[in-house]
mmCIF file of C-alpha atoms in Angstrom:
data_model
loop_
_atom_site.group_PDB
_atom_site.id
_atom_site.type_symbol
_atom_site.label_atom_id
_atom_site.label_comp_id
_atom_site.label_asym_id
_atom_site.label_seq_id
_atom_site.Cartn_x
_atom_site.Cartn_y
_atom_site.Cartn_z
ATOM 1 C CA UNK A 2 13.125 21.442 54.697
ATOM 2 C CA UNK A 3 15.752 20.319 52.179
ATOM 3 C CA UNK A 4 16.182 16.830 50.510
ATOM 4 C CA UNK A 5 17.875 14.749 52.863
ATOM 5 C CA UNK A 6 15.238 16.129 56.400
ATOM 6 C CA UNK A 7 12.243 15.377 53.755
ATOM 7 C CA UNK A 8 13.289 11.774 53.295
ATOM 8 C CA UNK A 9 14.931 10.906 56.768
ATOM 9 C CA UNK A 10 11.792 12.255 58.601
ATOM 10 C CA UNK A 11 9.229 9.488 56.734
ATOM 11 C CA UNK A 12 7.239 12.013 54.440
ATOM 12 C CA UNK A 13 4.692 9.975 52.430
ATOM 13 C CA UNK A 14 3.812 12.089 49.471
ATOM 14 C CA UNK A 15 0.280 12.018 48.246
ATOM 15 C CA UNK A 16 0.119 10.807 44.793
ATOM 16 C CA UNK A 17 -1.854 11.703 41.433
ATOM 17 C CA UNK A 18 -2.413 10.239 37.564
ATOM 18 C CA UNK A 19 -3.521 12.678 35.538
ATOM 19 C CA UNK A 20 -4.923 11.128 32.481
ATOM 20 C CA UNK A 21 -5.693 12.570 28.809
ATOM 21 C CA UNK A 22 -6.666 15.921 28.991
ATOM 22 C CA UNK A 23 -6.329 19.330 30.606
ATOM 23 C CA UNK A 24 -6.819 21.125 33.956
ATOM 24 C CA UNK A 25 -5.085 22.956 36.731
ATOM 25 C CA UNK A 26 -3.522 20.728 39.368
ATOM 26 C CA UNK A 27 -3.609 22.362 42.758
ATOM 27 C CA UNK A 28 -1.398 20.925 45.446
ATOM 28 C CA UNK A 29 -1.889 19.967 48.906
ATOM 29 C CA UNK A 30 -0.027 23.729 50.116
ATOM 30 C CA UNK A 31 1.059 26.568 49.140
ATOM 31 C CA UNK A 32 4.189 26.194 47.374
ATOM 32 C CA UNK A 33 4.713 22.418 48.155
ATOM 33 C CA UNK A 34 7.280 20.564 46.998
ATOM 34 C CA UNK A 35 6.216 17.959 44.249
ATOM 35 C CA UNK A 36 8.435 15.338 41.924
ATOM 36 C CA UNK A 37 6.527 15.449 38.717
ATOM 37 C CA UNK A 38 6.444 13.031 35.730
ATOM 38 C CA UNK A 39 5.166 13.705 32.489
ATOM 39 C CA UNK A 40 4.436 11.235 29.485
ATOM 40 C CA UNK A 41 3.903 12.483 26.298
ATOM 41 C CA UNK A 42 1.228 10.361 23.481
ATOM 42 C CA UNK A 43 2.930 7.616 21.627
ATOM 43 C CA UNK A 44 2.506 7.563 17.581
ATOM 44 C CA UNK A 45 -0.088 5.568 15.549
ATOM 45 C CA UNK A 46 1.496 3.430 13.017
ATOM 46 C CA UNK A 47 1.512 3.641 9.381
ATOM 47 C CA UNK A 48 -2.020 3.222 7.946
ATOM 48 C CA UNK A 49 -1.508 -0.386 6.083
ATOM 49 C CA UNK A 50 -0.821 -3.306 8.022
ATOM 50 C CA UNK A 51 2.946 -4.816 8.002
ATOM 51 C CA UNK A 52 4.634 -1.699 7.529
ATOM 52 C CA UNK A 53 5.822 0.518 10.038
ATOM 53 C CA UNK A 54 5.158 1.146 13.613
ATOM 54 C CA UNK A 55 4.836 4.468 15.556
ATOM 55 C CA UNK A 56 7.073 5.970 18.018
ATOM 56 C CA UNK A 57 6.674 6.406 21.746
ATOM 57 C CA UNK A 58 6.556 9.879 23.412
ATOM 58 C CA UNK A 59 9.418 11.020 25.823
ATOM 59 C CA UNK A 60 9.428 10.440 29.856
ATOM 60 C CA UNK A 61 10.144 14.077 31.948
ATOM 61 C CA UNK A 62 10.859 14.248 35.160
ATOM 62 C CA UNK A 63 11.751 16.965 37.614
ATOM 63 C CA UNK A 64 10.864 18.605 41.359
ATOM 64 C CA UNK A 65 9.478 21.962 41.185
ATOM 65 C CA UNK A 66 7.414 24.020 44.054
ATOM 66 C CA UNK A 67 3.917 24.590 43.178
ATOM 67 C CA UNK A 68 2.024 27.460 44.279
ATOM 68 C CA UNK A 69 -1.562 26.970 45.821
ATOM 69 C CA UNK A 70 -2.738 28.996 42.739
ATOM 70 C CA UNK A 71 -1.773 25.869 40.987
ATOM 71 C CA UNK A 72 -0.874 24.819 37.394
ATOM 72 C CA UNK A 73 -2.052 24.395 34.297
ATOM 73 C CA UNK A 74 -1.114 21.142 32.358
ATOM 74 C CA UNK A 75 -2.249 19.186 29.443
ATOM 75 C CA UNK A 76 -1.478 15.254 28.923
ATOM 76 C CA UNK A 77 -1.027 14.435 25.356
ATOM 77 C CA UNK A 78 -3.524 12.254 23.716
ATOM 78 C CA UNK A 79 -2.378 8.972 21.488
ATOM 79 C CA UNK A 80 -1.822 9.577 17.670
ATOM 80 C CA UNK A 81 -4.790 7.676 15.688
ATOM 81 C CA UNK A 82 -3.451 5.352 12.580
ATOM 82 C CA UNK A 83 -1.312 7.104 10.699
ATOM 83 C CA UNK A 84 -0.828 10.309 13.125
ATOM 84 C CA UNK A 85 2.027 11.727 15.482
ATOM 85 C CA UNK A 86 1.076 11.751 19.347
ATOM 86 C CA UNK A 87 0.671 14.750 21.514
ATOM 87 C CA UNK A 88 2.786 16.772 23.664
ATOM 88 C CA UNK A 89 2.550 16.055 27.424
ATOM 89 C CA UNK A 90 2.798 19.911 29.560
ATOM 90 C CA UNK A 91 3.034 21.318 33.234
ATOM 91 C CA UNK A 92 3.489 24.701 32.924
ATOM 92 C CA UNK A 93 6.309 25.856 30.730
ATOM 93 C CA UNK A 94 7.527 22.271 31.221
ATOM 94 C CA UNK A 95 6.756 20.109 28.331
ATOM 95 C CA UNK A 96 7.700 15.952 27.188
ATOM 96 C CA UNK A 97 7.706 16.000 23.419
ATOM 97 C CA UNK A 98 5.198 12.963 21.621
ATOM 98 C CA UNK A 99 6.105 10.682 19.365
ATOM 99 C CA UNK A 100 5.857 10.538 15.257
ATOM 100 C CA UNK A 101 4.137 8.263 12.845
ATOM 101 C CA UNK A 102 6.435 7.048 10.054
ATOM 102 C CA UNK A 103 5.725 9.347 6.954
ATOM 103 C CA UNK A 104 5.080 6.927 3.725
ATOM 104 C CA UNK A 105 5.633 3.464 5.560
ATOM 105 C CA UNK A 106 8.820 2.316 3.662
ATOM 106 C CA UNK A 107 12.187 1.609 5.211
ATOM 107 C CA UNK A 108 11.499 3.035 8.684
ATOM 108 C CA UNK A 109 9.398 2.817 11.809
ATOM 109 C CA UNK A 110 8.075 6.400 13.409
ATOM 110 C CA UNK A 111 10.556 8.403 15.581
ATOM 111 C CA UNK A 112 10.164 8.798 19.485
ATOM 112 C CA UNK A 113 10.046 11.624 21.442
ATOM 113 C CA UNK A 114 13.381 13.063 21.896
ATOM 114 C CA UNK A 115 14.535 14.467 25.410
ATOM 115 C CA UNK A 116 17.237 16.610 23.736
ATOM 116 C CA UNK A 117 18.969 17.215 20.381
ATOM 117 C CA UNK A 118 22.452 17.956 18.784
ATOM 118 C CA UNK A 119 23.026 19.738 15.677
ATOM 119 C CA UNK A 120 26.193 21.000 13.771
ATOM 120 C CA UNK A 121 28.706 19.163 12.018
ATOM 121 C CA UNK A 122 31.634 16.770 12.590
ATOM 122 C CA UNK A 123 34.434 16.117 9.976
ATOM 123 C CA UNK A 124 38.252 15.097 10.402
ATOM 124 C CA UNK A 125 39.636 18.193 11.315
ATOM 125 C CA UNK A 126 36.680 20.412 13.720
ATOM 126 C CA UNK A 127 33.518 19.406 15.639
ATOM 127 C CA UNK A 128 30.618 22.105 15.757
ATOM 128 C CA UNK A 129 27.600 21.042 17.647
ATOM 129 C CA UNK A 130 24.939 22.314 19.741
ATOM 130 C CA UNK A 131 23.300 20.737 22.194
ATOM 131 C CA UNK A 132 19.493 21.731 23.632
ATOM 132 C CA UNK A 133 17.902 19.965 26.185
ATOM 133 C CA UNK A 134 19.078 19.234 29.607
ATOM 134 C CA UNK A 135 15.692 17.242 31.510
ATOM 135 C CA UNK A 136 16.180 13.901 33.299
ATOM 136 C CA UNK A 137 13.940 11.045 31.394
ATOM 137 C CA UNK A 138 14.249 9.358 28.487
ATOM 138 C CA UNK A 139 13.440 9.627 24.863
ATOM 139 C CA UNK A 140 10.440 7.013 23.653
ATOM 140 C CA UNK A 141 11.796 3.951 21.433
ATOM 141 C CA UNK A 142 11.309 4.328 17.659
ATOM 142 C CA UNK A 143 8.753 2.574 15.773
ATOM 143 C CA UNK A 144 9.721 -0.978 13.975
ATOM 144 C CA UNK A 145 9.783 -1.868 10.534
ATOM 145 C CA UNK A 146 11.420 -5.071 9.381
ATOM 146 C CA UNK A 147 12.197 -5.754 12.926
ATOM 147 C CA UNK A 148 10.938 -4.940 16.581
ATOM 148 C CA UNK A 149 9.983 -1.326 17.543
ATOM 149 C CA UNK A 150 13.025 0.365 19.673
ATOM 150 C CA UNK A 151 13.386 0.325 23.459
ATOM 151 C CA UNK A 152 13.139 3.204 25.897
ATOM 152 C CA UNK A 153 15.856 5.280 25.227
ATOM 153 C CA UNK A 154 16.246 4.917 21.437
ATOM 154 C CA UNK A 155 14.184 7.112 19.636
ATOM 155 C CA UNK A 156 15.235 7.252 15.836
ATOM 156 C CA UNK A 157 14.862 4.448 13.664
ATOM 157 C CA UNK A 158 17.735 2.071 12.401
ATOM 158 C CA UNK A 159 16.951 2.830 8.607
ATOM 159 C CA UNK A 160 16.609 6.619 9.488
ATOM 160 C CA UNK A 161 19.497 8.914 7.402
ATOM 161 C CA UNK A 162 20.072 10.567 10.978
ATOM 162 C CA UNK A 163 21.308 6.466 12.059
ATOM 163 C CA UNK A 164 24.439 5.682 9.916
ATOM 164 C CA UNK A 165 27.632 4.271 10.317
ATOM 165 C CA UNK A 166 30.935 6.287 9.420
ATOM 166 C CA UNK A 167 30.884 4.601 5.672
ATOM 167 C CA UNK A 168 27.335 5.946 4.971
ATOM 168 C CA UNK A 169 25.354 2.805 5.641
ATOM 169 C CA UNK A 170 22.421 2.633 8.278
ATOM 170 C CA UNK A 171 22.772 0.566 11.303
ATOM 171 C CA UNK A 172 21.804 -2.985 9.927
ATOM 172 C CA UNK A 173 23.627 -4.959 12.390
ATOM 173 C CA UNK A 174 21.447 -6.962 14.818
ATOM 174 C CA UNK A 175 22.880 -6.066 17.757
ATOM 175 C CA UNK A 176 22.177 -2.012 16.932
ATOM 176 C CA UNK A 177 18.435 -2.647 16.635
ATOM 177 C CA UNK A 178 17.376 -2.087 20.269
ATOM 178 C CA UNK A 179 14.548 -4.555 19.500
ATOM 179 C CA UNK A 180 11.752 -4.484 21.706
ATOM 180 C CA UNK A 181 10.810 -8.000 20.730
ATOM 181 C CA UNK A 182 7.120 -7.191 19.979
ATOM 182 C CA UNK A 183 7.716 -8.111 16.141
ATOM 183 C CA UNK A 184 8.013 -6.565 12.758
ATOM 184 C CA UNK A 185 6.324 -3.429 12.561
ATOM 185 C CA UNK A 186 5.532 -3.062 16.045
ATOM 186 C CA UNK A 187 5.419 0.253 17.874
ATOM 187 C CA UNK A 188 8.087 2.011 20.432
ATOM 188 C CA UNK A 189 7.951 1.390 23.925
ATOM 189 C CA UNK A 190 7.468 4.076 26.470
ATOM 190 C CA UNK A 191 8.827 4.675 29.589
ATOM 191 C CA UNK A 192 5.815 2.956 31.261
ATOM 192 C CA UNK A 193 5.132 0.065 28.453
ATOM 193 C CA UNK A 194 5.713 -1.772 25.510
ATOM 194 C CA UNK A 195 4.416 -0.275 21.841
ATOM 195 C CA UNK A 196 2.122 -2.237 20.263
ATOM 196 C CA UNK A 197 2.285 -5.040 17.901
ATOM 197 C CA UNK A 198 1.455 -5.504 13.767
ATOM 198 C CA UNK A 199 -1.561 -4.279 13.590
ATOM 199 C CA UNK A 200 -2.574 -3.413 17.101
ATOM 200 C CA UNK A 201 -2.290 -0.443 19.896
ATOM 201 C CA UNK A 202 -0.409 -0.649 22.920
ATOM 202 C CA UNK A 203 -1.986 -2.369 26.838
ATOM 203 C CA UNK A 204 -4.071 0.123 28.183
ATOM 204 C CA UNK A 205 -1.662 1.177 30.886
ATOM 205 C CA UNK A 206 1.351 1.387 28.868
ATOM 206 C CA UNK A 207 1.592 4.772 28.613
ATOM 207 C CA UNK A 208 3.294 6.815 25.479
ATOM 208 C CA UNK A 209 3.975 3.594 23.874
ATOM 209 C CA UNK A 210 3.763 3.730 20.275
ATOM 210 C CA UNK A 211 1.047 1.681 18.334
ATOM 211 C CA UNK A 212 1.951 -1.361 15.874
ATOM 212 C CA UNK A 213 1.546 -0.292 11.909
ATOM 213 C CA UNK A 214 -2.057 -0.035 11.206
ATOM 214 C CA UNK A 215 -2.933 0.901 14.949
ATOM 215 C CA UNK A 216 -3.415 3.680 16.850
ATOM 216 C CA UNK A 217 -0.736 4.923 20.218
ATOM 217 C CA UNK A 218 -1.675 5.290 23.677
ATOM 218 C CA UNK A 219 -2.126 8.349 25.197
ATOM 219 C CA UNK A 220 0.046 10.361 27.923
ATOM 220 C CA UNK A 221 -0.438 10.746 31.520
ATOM 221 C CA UNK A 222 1.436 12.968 34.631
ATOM 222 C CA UNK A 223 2.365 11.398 37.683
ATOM 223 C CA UNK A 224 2.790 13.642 40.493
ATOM 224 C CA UNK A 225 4.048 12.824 44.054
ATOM 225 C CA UNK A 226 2.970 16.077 46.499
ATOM 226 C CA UNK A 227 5.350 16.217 49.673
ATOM 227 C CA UNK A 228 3.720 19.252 51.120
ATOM 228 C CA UNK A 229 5.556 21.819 52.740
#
């Protein structure tokens, strides 16, 4: 059965959270089709209140037949205060967590990326390599002076990885990706907002990071089973 027969004829899937910890997830057939989403642990924030935020983990998602021998996953548990998140896996198949800002001054924690560049650019050649290539989205940065980032914006504004072409980090407002939880807050995940000064993120907001002086929130896999 391909795509387009799967959804014309109706098929419900049947549907799973998978919370902190690990297991083997067997599906409802042998080698059924299943859309799976994993959410890697959001970030604690910086151990002293009014300083920096953590970062949310990254969103994966992706469809993948599972054999009735089934799979072995883990969901990444929440950083504590002061301590990076946990990966989120399924199988070889992994959403990376998010960090805790190291010292507390100038920067929030960074989120979980979905892919990286390196290399260099200058006036004259461009070498740059790009790993990574997973739908989802990389968990908002932690906050510092301002809101924690959104969904999508993992390194922090007063990071040396965010500046302008004269040098300078991204100060302007519009660049901040605020999340409008407050100073010091934490990232938000795909499935919630971080947390705010001083406090971790709602229960079900998965990933999100957790406001300086706070712990994150833990991970979770979502998968929808369509059978054979």
């Amino acid at each position: 059965m391909n795509m387009n027969e799967l959804f014309a004829a109706g098929a419900k899937p049947k549907w799973t959270r998978l919370l902190i910890g690990t297991g083997l997830f067997i599906p409802s057939v042998d080698n059924a089709l299943c859309r799976v989403r994993l959410q890697a642990g959001g970030a604690g924030g910086f151990p002293a209140a009014g300083t920096s935020g953590g970062g949310a983990g990254a969103m994966v998602e992706f469809w993948i037949r599972v054999s009735i021998t089934g799979v072995a996953y883990v969901v990444g548990a929440p950083g504590g205060i002061g301590a990076d998140g946990s990966k989120t896996t399924f199988g070889s198949l992994a959403a990376l967590p998010g960090k805790t800002a190291t010292g507390g001054g100038g920067q929030g924690g960074y989120g979980g990326i979905l892919s990286s560049f390196s290399g260099s650019v200058d006036t004259d050649s461009v070498s740059i390599l790009f790993s990574g290539a997973l739908d989802g989205v990389s968990g908002g940065c932690g906050g510092y002076d301002s809101g924690g980032g959104m969904v999508g914006h993992p390194i922090p504004r007063n990071s040396p990885y965010a500046t302008n072409n004269s040098g300078g980090a991204f100060n302007d407002a519009n660049l901040r990706f605020d999340n409008g939880q407050g100073a010091a807050s934490g990232g938000n995940s795909f499935y919630g907002k971080g947390g705010v000064n001083g406090s971790a993120p709602a229960s079900d907001a998965y990933g999100a990071g957790g406001g300086a002086n706070a712990a994150g929130r833990g991970g979770c896999i979502d998968i929808e089973d369509f059978g054979a």
